Amino acid sequence: MRLRALLDTDALGLKLLGGEDELDRSVRGVMTTDLRDPSRYLSGGELVLTGLAWRRDATDSEPFVRILVQAQVAALAAGEAELGSVPEDLIQACARHRLPLFAVNESVAFATVTEHVVRQVSGERAGDLAAVVDRHRRMMTSGPAGGGPDVVLDLLGSDLDLRAWVLSPTGRPVAGPKTAGPALPAEVCAKLAAEHLAATRAGRRAPHRLPLGSTTYSLFPVRGSGPRPAVAGAGRLPQPSRDVRETVLSDWLLAVEADAGDWAEERLDLLYGVTQLIAVERDRRDAARTVRRRLAQEVLELVQTGAAPAEIAARLRVAAPVLLPGLGAAPHWQVVVARVEWEDDGTETGPVAQTLLEEILVDPLATGPEHADRIAVAHTGDEAVALVPLPAVSTEHDGSEAGILAEALLESVREPLSAGLDGDGRVTLGVSAAVHSAEGLRGALEEARHARRVAAARPGRVCAAGHQELASHVLLLPFVPDDVRRAFTARLLDPLRDYDRRHRAELIPTLEAFLDCDGSWTRCATRLHLHVNTLRYRVGRIEQLTGRDLSRLEDKLDFFLALRMS
């Protein structure tokens, strides 16, 4: 706003005492002070309000005005309440330094002037930023020249004094301001992501606010980049029409270092516009994954259908340059299998698991898209399968080959994901050992699937298991003596087989399906086309005949091994 506009507002009670030629100066803020030297609190462009408590005699006016001029303030407004009128020495000092001077009537509170200036300046800044954002949106939708979300976050910082970051659902920094101080600590990112996921699952309206120490953060969901829905009061978005479980583990969020609880609708509307702009970049990065996903899908189909190793090897040679540009020889590969499950939900969750696994496999300390360019994830049914190339596989001191470690994948994402699963969902992962050729991929896939089942047998919402943990049972089963194998399986399975023969009860198929569904009553009943109560009766009969408890991890594993050995 211009200084001239202040005189046009009668409610402010301002009277111009000098500087008429300078009334086209821009006002970028307001500050009230009675300090003799307020320079440390000035950044330029302010309207300075003072009650003149700093003035002891006429000689104080000149140095005070000189300090304001050096700080490049826009103007000085002096209150008349303290001295009855503005001293002539102050008027003369302002005239000498060409600093506009206003008198504030004693009936007008400084708070009234401050509120008016802040409201006008914030509105103008928001309008300017909205115009810049609109231009940037058009640039980003037409090509990569827009510079990505980092540019928009820098604009938020420079034009609205808002520090903001874009985070993935696991709390990984996707983008942040390059000119606004240090990055967010990892533990803060995790807490912000956890709060966002929990609030989204609970159906609370955004923005979600989270105090951490002396700082409050406001969290805005980054959803699809289509037209923005109609505003549902106070600038807030209505709840999405799709089941939140389809998006909660894949949506980004915008974390703003400010309390949006008392923001005006215009400012909230602006921030939602920024999230739509960021969603354009999200969609672009998703589109860039298409080739890698297709490669992974082709390899997975070849492996699952038992294609010749030569055919699989040819497809891997195509995939290697895409995933690891510049790599000379074909790399080693690891397979990671993930599954997302919701209680009482029979819908296919493979696409959700696919998106989540792509996120989990990115280095949690990495920012930007380039670190995700080496990940190819396919999905089949409720399962996501990742084909991860390793440019060089080193050998650890214990002789095992290094690579992706199951627990390390979940270390930084367990807190936010547990919040997002909110009591009725699970994420389980299994990781294979590295393989050196196409011939090993089928075994690696089975190994990763077995590891995921082991993880699913554990308590907790987010669990993983690696190939190292399988070495103690699955990989050693062929070396167990035949008489031990027969005795073990007979003790557990013979009572069930006998009962099935006499009653045609299908307890063995029920047991297999129950373990394969990781103990999910709903999914198992759906697979077997049974009522849940019928399934519960069969499982109860299994437990009665064997003396085991299928809610216990140890008994689940024993049944799993018995079925494998039979």
XYZ file of C-alpha atoms in Angstrom:
566
model
C 0.000 0.000 0.000
C 1.046 3.647 -0.484
C 1.445 6.237 2.265
C -1.108 8.388 0.474
C -3.784 5.742 1.185
C -3.328 6.243 4.935
C -4.542 9.817 4.702
C -7.666 8.701 2.839
C -8.797 6.560 5.814
C -10.562 8.883 8.258
C -10.785 6.239 10.983
C -6.997 6.335 11.399
C -6.967 9.972 12.479
C -3.648 10.748 10.787
C -2.463 14.275 10.001
C 0.439 14.921 7.620
C 3.134 17.112 9.191
C 5.762 16.824 6.468
C 6.922 14.852 3.445
C 4.067 15.529 1.047
C 6.365 14.813 -1.919
C 7.110 11.311 -0.567
C 3.543 9.996 -0.223
C 3.961 7.493 -3.065
C 6.321 5.407 -0.958
C 5.250 1.780 -0.419
C 4.453 0.505 3.063
C 5.484 -3.126 3.592
C 4.856 -3.405 7.325
C 4.309 -1.612 10.603
C 6.236 -1.455 13.895
C 5.548 0.286 17.214
C 8.597 1.373 19.209
C 9.786 3.717 21.931
C 13.398 2.549 21.756
C 16.074 5.188 21.162
C 17.638 2.853 18.574
C 15.143 0.395 17.038
C 17.329 -0.380 13.997
C 17.820 -4.052 14.875
C 14.090 -4.616 14.512
C 13.687 -2.825 11.171
C 14.046 -4.356 7.723
C 12.887 -1.447 5.561
C 9.557 -0.200 4.273
C 7.840 0.005 7.682
C 5.490 2.629 9.022
C 7.030 3.311 12.456
C 4.598 4.242 15.261
C 6.020 5.920 18.357
C 4.617 7.410 21.548
C 7.781 9.605 21.887
C 8.821 8.039 25.226
C 12.396 7.891 23.826
C 12.575 11.742 23.623
C 14.086 13.448 26.662
C 14.914 16.771 25.020
C 15.145 18.424 21.587
C 18.578 16.958 20.846
C 17.185 13.408 20.724
C 15.102 13.916 17.577
C 17.923 14.210 15.058
C 19.720 10.906 15.894
C 16.391 9.053 16.125
C 15.287 10.218 12.667
C 18.733 9.488 11.215
C 18.498 5.877 12.446
C 15.080 5.474 10.805
C 16.291 6.889 7.505
C 19.327 4.599 7.482
C 16.973 1.652 8.054
C 14.952 2.856 5.024
C 11.605 3.016 6.785
C 8.662 4.390 4.807
C 7.428 6.976 7.313
C 7.125 7.963 10.986
C 3.819 8.400 12.837
C 4.052 10.098 16.245
C 1.285 9.950 18.854
C 0.001 13.149 20.434
C -1.166 11.533 23.673
C 2.184 11.866 25.532
C 3.123 15.497 24.797
C -0.139 16.920 23.481
C 1.424 17.632 20.074
C 4.380 16.548 17.982
C 7.526 18.562 18.973
C 8.835 21.043 16.402
C 12.352 19.603 16.627
C 11.055 16.239 15.424
C 9.169 17.918 12.554
C 12.328 19.753 11.485
C 14.500 16.621 11.701
C 12.080 14.685 9.483
C 11.977 17.554 6.974
C 15.787 17.645 6.758
C 15.958 13.900 6.004
C 12.845 13.891 3.744
C 11.112 11.386 6.049
C 7.300 11.645 5.894
C 5.832 12.447 9.317
C 2.280 11.878 10.545
C 0.615 12.883 13.785
C -1.680 10.270 15.364
C -4.639 11.777 17.201
C -4.739 10.871 20.882
C -8.199 9.322 20.402
C -6.804 6.710 18.006
C -5.069 3.620 19.377
C -1.857 2.473 17.728
C -3.487 -0.975 17.495
C -6.102 0.473 15.135
C -3.423 1.804 12.791
C -1.431 -1.433 13.026
C -4.443 -3.632 12.252
C -5.369 -1.537 9.211
C -1.865 -1.558 7.757
C -1.335 -5.291 8.351
C -4.682 -6.144 6.786
C -4.006 -4.030 3.697
C -0.429 -5.195 3.240
C -1.274 -8.878 3.756
C -4.115 -8.664 1.283
C -1.909 -7.061 -1.333
C 0.897 -9.548 -0.761
C -1.511 -12.450 -1.022
C -2.884 -11.025 -4.252
C 0.609 -10.567 -5.674
C 1.621 -14.082 -4.662
C -1.592 -15.527 -6.083
C -0.781 -13.907 -9.418
C 2.751 -15.311 -9.331
C 1.425 -18.752 -8.402
C -1.069 -18.609 -11.244
C 1.687 -17.794 -13.718
C 3.839 -20.539 -12.290
C 0.955 -23.021 -12.567
C 0.616 -22.287 -16.268
C 4.363 -22.738 -16.717
C 4.431 -26.047 -14.856
C 1.458 -27.484 -16.701
C 3.089 -26.722 -20.048
C 6.543 -28.069 -19.290
C 9.391 -28.350 -16.777
C 10.434 -24.707 -17.052
C 8.485 -23.755 -13.961
C 11.237 -24.950 -11.658
C 9.225 -27.294 -9.458
C 7.637 -26.762 -6.044
C 10.862 -25.354 -4.547
C 10.223 -22.102 -6.429
C 6.713 -21.781 -5.025
C 7.956 -22.449 -1.490
C 10.561 -19.726 -1.916
C 7.760 -17.365 -2.976
C 5.809 -18.229 0.162
C 8.871 -17.304 2.191
C 9.717 -14.058 0.415
C 6.182 -12.727 -0.101
C 4.266 -14.028 2.919
C 7.079 -14.797 5.375
C 5.925 -18.420 5.528
C 8.391 -21.287 5.760
C 6.907 -24.388 4.170
C 7.956 -27.875 3.085
C 6.440 -30.619 0.962
C 6.621 -34.013 2.675
C 5.787 -37.506 1.494
C 3.325 -39.605 3.547
C 6.281 -41.209 5.321
C 7.785 -37.820 6.242
C 10.486 -37.719 3.553
C 11.225 -34.118 2.439
C 10.173 -33.808 -1.201
C 10.765 -30.063 -1.554
C 11.635 -27.137 0.663
C 12.609 -23.470 0.510
C 16.200 -22.983 -0.551
C 16.512 -19.560 1.066
C 14.741 -20.003 4.421
C 17.208 -21.457 6.876
C 17.995 -25.056 7.851
C 16.001 -28.070 6.758
C 13.439 -29.684 9.030
C 14.922 -32.321 11.361
C 13.986 -35.894 10.480
C 12.149 -36.431 13.765
C 9.984 -33.357 13.116
C 9.176 -34.594 9.606
C 8.102 -37.958 11.008
C 5.823 -36.347 13.605
C 4.249 -34.047 11.012
C 3.578 -36.960 8.660
C 2.134 -39.047 11.504
C -0.220 -36.237 12.542
C -1.303 -35.696 8.933
C -2.066 -39.390 8.380
C -3.878 -39.775 11.707
C -5.974 -36.637 11.121
C -6.830 -37.726 7.589
C -7.904 -41.203 8.752
C -10.006 -39.608 11.500
C -11.753 -37.401 8.937
C -10.705 -34.126 10.546
C -10.884 -31.095 8.288
C -7.651 -29.574 7.058
C -5.528 -27.712 7.784
C -4.345 -29.928 10.630
C -2.416 -28.025 13.322
C 0.376 -29.555 15.390
C 2.317 -27.702 18.136
C 5.888 -28.967 18.510
C 7.700 -27.135 21.275
C 7.293 -23.402 20.698
C 6.389 -23.833 17.012
C 3.003 -24.669 15.520
C 2.792 -26.278 12.096
C -0.253 -26.288 9.821
C -0.632 -29.261 7.496
C -2.405 -29.090 4.137
C -3.071 -32.251 2.072
C -1.737 -32.319 -1.488
C -4.386 -34.097 -3.511
C -5.194 -34.545 -7.191
C -4.283 -31.766 -9.595
C -7.744 -31.498 -11.147
C -10.098 -28.549 -10.600
C -10.348 -27.550 -6.979
C -13.632 -28.502 -5.301
C -15.899 -25.806 -3.955
C -14.746 -24.341 -0.655
C -16.584 -25.738 2.358
C -16.489 -22.810 4.729
C -13.510 -20.807 5.999
C -11.507 -21.675 2.914
C -11.342 -25.362 3.762
C -11.623 -28.216 1.342
C -14.476 -30.721 1.664
C -13.604 -34.285 2.419
C -12.593 -36.372 -0.614
C -15.248 -38.539 -2.183
C -12.931 -41.525 -2.586
C -12.287 -43.919 0.270
C -9.489 -42.287 2.228
C -7.741 -45.666 2.471
C -7.023 -45.460 -1.261
C -4.931 -42.297 -0.900
C -3.872 -41.800 2.713
C -0.635 -43.759 2.278
C 0.337 -42.003 -0.948
C -0.717 -38.334 -0.695
C 1.896 -35.660 -0.102
C 1.359 -32.866 2.413
C 2.354 -29.203 2.661
C 3.714 -28.352 6.122
C 3.676 -24.620 6.944
C 5.515 -23.207 9.943
C 2.567 -21.126 11.177
C -0.711 -21.494 13.037
C -3.472 -21.302 10.423
C -6.208 -21.431 13.042
C -7.023 -17.735 12.770
C -6.160 -17.171 9.110
C -8.557 -15.309 6.865
C -10.373 -17.277 4.188
C -8.334 -15.555 1.470
C -5.050 -16.784 2.883
C -6.351 -20.319 3.372
C -7.643 -20.274 -0.175
C -4.213 -19.202 -1.393
C -2.493 -22.087 0.422
C -4.936 -24.585 -1.053
C -4.096 -23.121 -4.448
C -0.439 -23.789 -3.726
C -1.237 -27.436 -2.901
C -2.969 -27.778 -6.263
C 0.128 -26.429 -7.958
C 2.306 -28.929 -6.091
C -0.105 -31.692 -7.117
C 0.790 -30.947 -10.748
C 4.397 -31.815 -9.954
C 3.271 -34.933 -8.104
C 1.321 -36.094 -11.143
C 4.324 -35.427 -13.361
C 6.579 -37.562 -11.188
C 3.976 -40.327 -11.156
C 3.852 -40.221 -14.946
C 7.637 -40.545 -15.067
C 7.324 -43.844 -13.174
C 5.211 -45.389 -15.913
C 8.141 -46.853 -17.865
C 9.755 -48.321 -14.768
C 6.455 -49.810 -13.618
C 5.892 -51.368 -17.026
C 9.351 -52.939 -16.993
C 8.743 -54.371 -13.538
C 5.344 -55.708 -14.584
C 6.799 -57.456 -17.632
C 9.587 -59.066 -15.609
C 7.138 -60.156 -12.893
C 4.803 -61.781 -15.421
C 7.707 -63.616 -17.056
C 8.954 -64.893 -13.695
C 5.511 -65.977 -12.485
C 4.634 -67.785 -15.706
C 7.891 -69.749 -15.688
C 9.399 -68.134 -18.783
C 12.806 -69.263 -19.981
C 15.732 -67.652 -18.150
C 17.053 -66.331 -21.476
C 13.817 -64.419 -22.052
C 13.899 -62.981 -18.516
C 17.570 -62.059 -18.928
C 16.773 -60.186 -22.137
C 14.112 -58.174 -20.347
C 16.519 -57.404 -17.495
C 19.071 -56.095 -20.001
C 16.412 -53.641 -21.178
C 15.574 -52.636 -17.619
C 19.130 -52.100 -16.370
C 19.983 -48.984 -18.479
C 16.635 -47.394 -17.561
C 17.099 -47.924 -13.831
C 20.859 -47.381 -13.687
C 21.983 -45.174 -16.579
C 25.616 -45.629 -17.520
C 25.988 -49.001 -15.833
C 28.155 -51.316 -17.907
C 27.186 -54.830 -16.839
C 23.822 -56.070 -15.652
C 23.523 -55.468 -11.899
C 22.517 -57.814 -9.147
C 18.859 -57.683 -8.166
C 16.814 -57.873 -5.002
C 13.079 -58.473 -4.761
C 10.896 -56.741 -2.185
C 7.265 -57.760 -1.659
C 4.747 -55.603 0.224
C 1.109 -55.911 1.141
C -1.341 -53.380 2.589
C -4.381 -54.819 4.349
C -7.440 -53.229 5.918
C -9.816 -55.027 8.250
C -13.281 -55.719 6.843
C -12.208 -54.643 3.374
C -12.202 -56.989 0.394
C -10.992 -54.491 -2.240
C -7.750 -54.966 -4.106
C -4.933 -53.083 -2.374
C -2.137 -53.801 -4.857
C -2.056 -50.251 -6.326
C -1.892 -48.735 -2.832
C 0.935 -51.085 -1.883
C 2.711 -50.260 -5.154
C 2.733 -46.516 -4.479
C 3.706 -46.995 -0.843
C 6.540 -49.393 -1.680
C 7.942 -46.914 -4.194
C 8.055 -44.379 -1.379
C 9.501 -46.735 1.244
C 12.350 -47.765 -1.046
C 13.569 -44.170 -1.419
C 16.377 -43.138 0.889
C 14.575 -41.294 3.762
C 17.317 -38.642 3.792
C 17.059 -38.021 0.056
C 15.072 -35.191 -1.504
C 13.809 -34.748 -5.025
C 12.808 -37.320 -7.632
C 16.173 -38.595 -8.818
C 16.580 -41.069 -5.941
C 13.330 -42.802 -6.941
C 14.504 -43.369 -10.510
C 16.099 -46.720 -9.610
C 12.941 -48.345 -8.321
C 10.638 -50.477 -10.457
C 7.497 -51.707 -8.695
C 4.702 -53.860 -10.131
C 1.571 -55.123 -8.460
C -0.531 -58.236 -8.702
C -3.718 -58.643 -6.706
C -3.072 -57.412 -3.159
C 0.682 -57.557 -3.521
C 3.327 -55.105 -4.703
C 6.611 -56.479 -6.018
C 9.720 -54.306 -6.378
C 12.665 -55.133 -8.603
C 15.628 -53.260 -7.131
C 18.941 -53.151 -9.020
C 22.183 -53.114 -7.061
C 25.095 -51.643 -9.033
C 27.622 -53.483 -6.856
C 26.980 -56.051 -4.142
C 29.651 -56.060 -1.487
C 30.243 -58.805 1.061
C 29.857 -58.053 4.730
C 32.329 -59.251 7.359
C 30.090 -62.216 8.166
C 30.124 -63.383 4.565
C 26.579 -62.280 3.732
C 25.957 -59.985 0.810
C 24.989 -56.401 1.542
C 21.954 -54.750 0.027
C 18.507 -53.761 1.244
C 17.883 -54.741 4.860
C 14.264 -55.351 5.820
C 14.200 -53.536 9.157
C 16.203 -50.606 7.781
C 13.417 -49.995 5.259
C 10.925 -49.378 8.047
C 13.100 -47.650 10.622
C 12.259 -44.098 9.535
C 8.679 -44.709 8.368
C 7.227 -46.824 11.165
C 5.858 -43.878 13.201
C 3.924 -42.108 10.420
C 2.683 -45.332 8.814
C 1.412 -46.676 12.123
C -0.590 -43.470 12.532
C -1.968 -43.766 9.017
C -3.049 -47.364 9.525
C -4.975 -46.199 12.608
C -5.861 -49.496 14.227
C -7.442 -51.317 11.290
C -4.663 -51.708 8.743
C -1.305 -53.404 8.320
C 1.758 -53.057 6.103
C 4.035 -56.089 5.795
C 7.213 -56.434 3.755
C 9.552 -59.224 2.766
C 13.023 -58.851 1.262
C 14.984 -61.429 -0.720
C 18.711 -61.928 -0.922
C 20.528 -60.483 -3.937
C 20.561 -62.685 -7.038
C 23.117 -62.602 -9.810
C 21.124 -63.725 -12.811
C 17.677 -64.265 -14.295
C 17.670 -67.854 -13.088
C 17.609 -66.659 -9.486
C 14.669 -64.269 -9.784
C 11.947 -66.899 -9.324
C 13.563 -68.115 -6.125
C 14.087 -64.521 -4.986
C 10.405 -63.765 -5.514
C 9.346 -66.798 -3.500
C 11.883 -65.952 -0.831
C 10.548 -62.386 -0.522
C 6.985 -63.697 -0.322
C 7.910 -66.168 2.415
C 9.676 -63.403 4.310
C 6.570 -61.227 4.073
C 4.447 -64.043 5.520
C 6.866 -64.339 8.424
C 6.532 -60.577 8.965
C 2.730 -60.894 8.826
C 2.799 -63.473 11.615
C 4.307 -60.882 13.968
C 2.343 -58.410 16.060
C 2.328 -54.753 15.041
C 0.931 -52.574 12.300
C 4.173 -52.239 10.315
C 6.395 -55.325 10.057
C 9.174 -56.582 7.802
C 11.348 -59.672 7.498
C 14.400 -60.379 5.377
C 16.037 -63.379 3.798
C 18.457 -63.639 6.731
C 15.554 -64.618 8.991
C 14.461 -67.368 6.626
C 17.804 -69.108 6.852
C 16.801 -70.544 10.234
C 13.784 -72.471 8.904
C 12.521 -72.186 5.318
C 15.911 -72.407 3.638
C 16.998 -75.222 5.933
C 13.905 -77.402 5.530
C 15.487 -79.661 2.891
C 18.240 -80.547 5.385
C 15.872 -81.680 8.132
C 15.969 -85.510 8.468
C 12.967 -87.249 6.899
C 11.876 -88.945 10.122
C 11.886 -85.582 11.953
C 9.915 -83.969 9.142
C 7.345 -86.787 9.120
C 6.915 -86.746 12.897
C 6.528 -82.955 12.969
C 3.953 -82.781 10.198
C 2.045 -85.845 11.427
C 1.659 -84.411 14.903
C 0.143 -81.189 13.544
C -1.618 -82.168 10.343
C -2.741 -85.828 10.708
C -5.613 -84.963 13.076
C -6.862 -82.452 10.529
C -6.509 -84.853 7.590
C -8.374 -87.579 9.464
C -11.186 -85.191 10.351
C -11.392 -83.999 6.728
C -11.693 -87.596 5.471
C -14.492 -88.396 7.898
C -16.459 -85.154 7.666
C -15.323 -83.517 4.408
C -14.687 -80.428 6.498
C -11.772 -79.002 4.434
C -9.801 -78.000 7.508
C -6.446 -78.280 5.702
C -7.455 -75.917 2.847
C -8.948 -73.598 5.450
C -5.685 -73.571 7.410
C -3.658 -72.859 4.272
C -5.926 -69.989 3.261
C -5.979 -68.557 6.803
C -2.180 -68.433 6.973
C -1.915 -67.092 3.422
C -4.294 -64.281 4.409
C -2.093 -63.584 7.450
C -4.897 -64.337 9.877
C -7.352 -61.834 8.363
C -10.830 -63.231 9.023
C -12.514 -61.083 6.390
C -10.045 -61.734 3.596
C -9.892 -65.444 4.304
C -13.676 -65.769 4.408
C -13.921 -63.881 1.110
C -11.327 -66.112 -0.525
C -13.074 -69.300 0.632
C -16.561 -67.912 -0.061
C -17.565 -68.554 3.530
C -19.398 -66.603 6.177
C -16.987 -65.303 8.814
C -18.784 -67.301 11.504
C -18.260 -70.502 9.480
C -14.556 -69.668 9.194
C -14.323 -69.052 12.932
C -15.954 -72.452 13.568
C -13.405 -74.205 11.324
C -10.434 -72.435 12.913
C -11.804 -73.286 16.336
C -12.060 -76.948 15.277
C -8.429 -76.853 14.049
C -7.291 -75.491 17.402
C -9.354 -78.074 19.288
C -7.967 -81.012 17.286
C -4.311 -79.899 17.507
C -4.198 -78.163 20.878
C -2.714 -75.103 19.193
C -3.756 -71.428 19.200
C -3.728 -69.717 15.816
C -3.552 -66.289 17.435
C -0.040 -67.106 18.690
C 2.959 -66.412 16.466
C 4.724 -69.650 17.426
C 1.757 -71.845 16.516
C 1.224 -70.012 13.229
C 4.856 -70.621 12.308
C 4.638 -74.288 13.248
C 1.604 -74.780 11.021
C 3.316 -72.821 8.240
C 6.397 -75.055 8.417
C 4.311 -78.222 8.641
C 2.414 -77.308 5.497
C 5.683 -76.428 3.735
C 7.258 -79.758 4.680
C 4.241 -81.794 3.729
